[in-house]
Amino acid sequence: MREYATLTAADIGVLAAYFVLVILVGLIAMCKSNKDTTSGYFLAGRTMWFLPIGASLFVSNIGTEHFIGLAGSGAASGISVGAWEFNALLLLQLLGWVFVPVYIACGTYTMPEYLSLRFGGQRLRVYFALLSLVLYVFTKCSANLFTGALFIQQSLNWDLYVSIVVLVLLTALLTITGGLTAVIYTDTLQAVLMVGGAVYLMVAGFQEVGGFQGLLERYPQAVPLNVSAIVVNSTCHWPDTQAFRMLRDVDDDYMPWLGFLLGQTPGSVWYWCTDQVIVQRALAARSLSHAQGATLLAGFIKILPLFAMVMPGMISRVLYPDEVACTNPDYCMEVCQSKAGCSSIAYPRLVLGLMPDGAKGLMMAVMIAALMSDLDSIFNSASTLFTMDVWRKFRKRASSTELMVVGRLFILVMVGVSIAWVPVIKETNQVFIYIQEVTNYFAPPFAAVFLMAVLVPAVNEKGAFWSLMVALVAGVTRLVLAFVYKGEGYCGEGEREVPAILADFHYMYFALFLTAITAVVALVVSFLTGRPEPKYLYKTTYWTRHDSSPPTDTDHGATPSSQADRKEESVDVTSVTIVSVSGSKDEAVNGAQGRDKKIGFAVDSSVKGKHDDDDDDDDENKQRMKHHLETLASLQQSTAEKAVLAVGLMVILGIGVAMYVFWSLYDFREAPYYPEGATFVLPGDLRNQTQQASTV
């Protein structure tokens, strides 16, 4: 077994220097950002350019659940998990070219708010906000806390929950003080650090195993050498025989190509095109061109995780098979405090084993950067959802100060529930797959509804709502069964009685079923109850994003109440109301003028009268921001911008498709998949090869 060490004094010094730098950047951003307005705090004033947004899109997605989750799944099953990264590469462009233009045109702040603008009413908005918060807690936040604490536990031998508390306090401090501007600027710093550190470790790892060819030869025999690490007379510890194939046969238990492309994609559409954490960054762009440039940049960076996270996990299994590939529940409990297996420690083991003093501290900083960037994104976006789409439903006249305080207090509640869920995730061998599976029980229906909202004008509110209710019943049923029957259990426990809906219905195909049934119910109910009123289609679909004038009373109603009732904030929160969907017609800005005001600011006359002595500079700032938002909503792009972006789009789409084809169809000549001394029939052209395994 190879040696590895915990962090030294030099490593801790590097780590401390990193924290000082990050907090300094956050404080500077806090001082410069206009965080006393909802636009400044939640959307960075909508003035960000494409480079920091693109970096933030990448870093907000790449947290410790990716470093540890992708590497852990790579160690356990090979490169297949990289398919999610190439899928993201493509769906980011769907966000930039189809969804973001609509979101910007209608002036939405949150995704639940968009549903209210598109369909009217409030039940879709509230349901989506609540479901998003539930998914944040049980997948994103809890998984990040566990994986980040696991790395610290392996590095410093701290208690798991002490590590969690320390990380939460640091991340919450950064998020609470600076809002989205601080988040985006620190994400940019962390993106450089994460990519640089991950690439360094990737190169060191490949050098250690003899390059990619060495990985092909050594991964197939990466089994524990310590007999106490395995369950005797079992094959749990053997590597996956299709480890170097990404998309596999249609009936494969791990990565069926049809299930992934048609079933997993809707869940990914929810994340990349409708999730507040991701979309909020794109909405902070100063123009549509900058938003699209950011999705292109993030797409190019998404090529890296397969090589910088998944394959290093496979390398870690080669170098540390006794720990990373252990299957004996008692032995694994000693190594990583989980009986389900220790593939999740693949990345920390590689860092501690290969990196010199000082560099280990740098990679520790990389991991904490990943954790903090993901958590601060979740905290900021979750507080936005709760305050704007839930709290305002009960406190329609809440002040700006109240909303800011409530949003920050909600973060504390969210963290507490997430910590309580950590023990469940701790017994999951592949954290990344757990996240995807749970997400696919709830997210695909919303992907279907958002796609139809943007692309199918005939869908109305009744169709969207009742289709989601049908899908919710199906999703909850599947989730309950999945937790009652926890797969095959630990190695050596034998097979369990599992219902056919779990054993014979892969979760990716179940996601496809949810998507299809949602679309069918939505279309049928909408057909039976009539098309939505024209006021709900104004600037809220892809086909109407360039509409120049709102519908009139003769078009079956004035501007929808969900839009007309909304009041916008200005640079000075004491003289204007905060962004909300109050639902109160007494506060509405009526008719077509209401939609024009939506792009600018609806000043509360009762408050404005108290501030007639405002400085001229404040008035100029208000007018400047109003003009900026009007220009932004017009979706103006120059011919040169369109041409450059179109070329970038074609290049990134071509790369994404080529990656899928190559890694799924190319026949790598890897070594036989069996441990030394074993005798069993090998598949395909490996059958005639020697069965003498190489020594690890």
Coordinates of N, CA, C and O in Angstrom, one line a residue, residues 58 62 67 190-207 300-301 303-312 315 347 350-351 354-355 362-363 366-367:
F58 N -19.5 27.9 -14.0 CA -18.7 26.7 -13.9 C -18.5 26.4 -12.4 O -18.7 25.3 -11.9
I62 N -19.5 23.2 -10.1 CA -18.4 22.4 -9.6 C -18.1 22.6 -8.1 O -17.5 23.6 -7.8
F67 N -15.7 17.1 -7.3 CA -14.4 16.6 -7.0 C -14.4 15.2 -6.4 O -13.8 14.3 -6.8
Q190 N -11.9 31.7 -7.4 CA -11.9 30.3 -7.1 C -11.8 29.4 -8.4 O -11.3 28.3 -8.4
A191 N -12.4 29.9 -9.5 CA -12.3 29.2 -10.7 C -10.9 29.0 -11.2 O -10.5 27.9 -11.6
V192 N -10.1 30.1 -11.1 CA -8.7 30.0 -11.5 C -8.0 29.0 -10.6 O -7.2 28.1 -11.0
L193 N -8.2 29.1 -9.3 CA -7.6 28.2 -8.3 C -8.0 26.7 -8.5 O -7.1 25.8 -8.5
M194 N -9.3 26.5 -8.7 CA -9.8 25.1 -8.9 C -9.2 24.5 -10.1 O -8.7 23.3 -10.1
V195 N -9.3 25.2 -11.3 CA -8.9 24.6 -12.5 C -7.4 24.4 -12.5 O -6.9 23.3 -12.9
G196 N -6.6 25.4 -12.0 CA -5.2 25.2 -12.0 C -4.8 24.1 -11.1 O -3.9 23.2 -11.5
G197 N -5.3 23.9 -9.9 CA -5.0 22.9 -9.0 C -5.4 21.5 -9.5 O -4.6 20.5 -9.4
A198 N -6.6 21.4 -10.1 CA -7.0 20.1 -10.6 C -6.2 19.7 -11.8 O -5.9 18.5 -11.9
V199 N -5.8 20.6 -12.6 CA -5.0 20.2 -13.8 C -3.6 19.8 -13.3 O -3.0 18.8 -13.8
Y200 N -3.1 20.4 -12.3 CA -1.8 20.0 -11.7 C -1.8 18.6 -11.2 O -1.0 17.8 -11.5
L201 N -2.9 18.3 -10.4 CA -3.0 17.0 -9.9 C -3.2 15.9 -11.0 O -2.7 14.8 -10.9
M202 N -4.0 16.3 -12.0 CA -4.2 15.4 -13.1 C -2.9 15.0 -13.8 O -2.7 13.8 -14.0
V203 N -2.1 16.0 -14.0 CA -0.8 15.7 -14.7 C 0.1 14.8 -13.8 O 0.7 13.8 -14.2
A204 N 0.1 15.2 -12.5 CA 0.9 14.3 -11.5 C 0.4 12.9 -11.5 O 1.2 12.0 -11.4
G205 N -0.9 12.7 -11.5 CA -1.5 11.4 -11.4 C -1.2 10.6 -12.7 O -0.8 9.4 -12.6
F206 N -1.3 11.2 -13.8 CA -1.0 10.4 -15.1 C 0.5 10.1 -15.1 O 0.9 9.0 -15.6
Q207 N 1.4 11.0 -14.7 CA 2.8 10.7 -14.6 C 3.1 9.5 -13.7 O 3.9 8.6 -14.0
F300 N -17.0 25.5 -22.6 CA -15.6 25.1 -22.9 C -14.9 24.5 -21.7 O -14.1 23.6 -21.7
I301 N -15.1 25.2 -20.5 CA -14.5 24.7 -19.3 C -15.0 23.4 -18.9 O -14.3 22.6 -18.2
I303 N -15.4 20.8 -20.5 CA -14.6 19.7 -21.1 C -13.6 19.1 -20.1 O -13.3 17.9 -20.1
L304 N -13.2 19.9 -19.1 CA -12.1 19.5 -18.2 C -12.5 18.4 -17.2 O -11.6 17.5 -16.9
P305 N -13.7 18.4 -16.6 CA -13.9 17.5 -15.5 C -13.6 16.0 -15.8 O -13.2 15.2 -14.9
L306 N -13.9 15.5 -17.0 CA -13.6 14.1 -17.4 C -12.2 13.8 -17.1 O -11.8 12.7 -16.6
F307 N -11.3 14.7 -17.5 CA -9.9 14.5 -17.4 C -9.3 14.9 -16.1 O -8.3 14.3 -15.6
A308 N -9.9 15.9 -15.5 CA -9.3 16.5 -14.2 C -10.0 16.0 -13.0 O -9.5 16.2 -11.9
M309 N -11.1 15.2 -13.1 CA -11.8 14.7 -11.9 C -12.1 13.2 -12.0 O -11.8 12.5 -11.1
V310 N -12.7 12.8 -13.1 CA -13.1 11.4 -13.3 C -11.9 10.5 -13.4 O -11.8 9.6 -12.6
M311 N -11.0 10.8 -14.3 CA -9.8 10.0 -14.5 C -8.9 10.0 -13.3 O -8.3 9.0 -12.9
P312 N -8.7 11.1 -12.6 CA -7.9 11.1 -11.4 C -8.5 10.1 -10.3 O -7.8 9.5 -9.6
I315 N -7.3 6.8 -11.3 CA -5.9 6.7 -10.9 C -5.7 6.4 -9.5 O -4.9 5.6 -9.0
Y347 N -10.4 11.1 -4.4 CA -9.7 12.4 -4.7 C -8.8 12.8 -3.5 O -7.7 13.2 -3.7
L350 N -5.6 10.9 -3.4 CA -4.7 11.2 -4.4 C -3.9 12.5 -4.1 O -2.7 12.6 -4.3
V351 N -4.7 13.5 -3.5 CA -4.0 14.7 -3.1 C -3.0 14.5 -2.1 O -1.8 14.9 -2.1
L354 N 0.2 12.2 -3.5 CA 1.0 12.7 -4.6 C 1.6 14.0 -4.4 O 2.7 14.3 -5.0
M355 N 1.0 14.9 -3.7 CA 1.4 16.3 -3.7 C 2.4 16.5 -2.6 O 2.4 16.0 -1.5
L362 N -2.5 23.8 -1.0 CA -3.1 24.5 -2.2 C -4.3 23.7 -2.6 O -5.4 24.3 -2.9
M363 N -4.2 22.4 -2.7 CA -5.3 21.6 -3.2 C -6.4 21.5 -2.1 O -7.6 21.4 -2.4
V366 N -8.2 24.4 -2.9 CA -9.1 24.1 -4.1 C -10.4 23.5 -3.7 O -11.5 23.8 -4.1
M367 N -10.3 22.4 -2.8 CA -11.5 21.7 -2.4 C -12.4 22.6 -1.6 O -13.6 22.6 -1.8

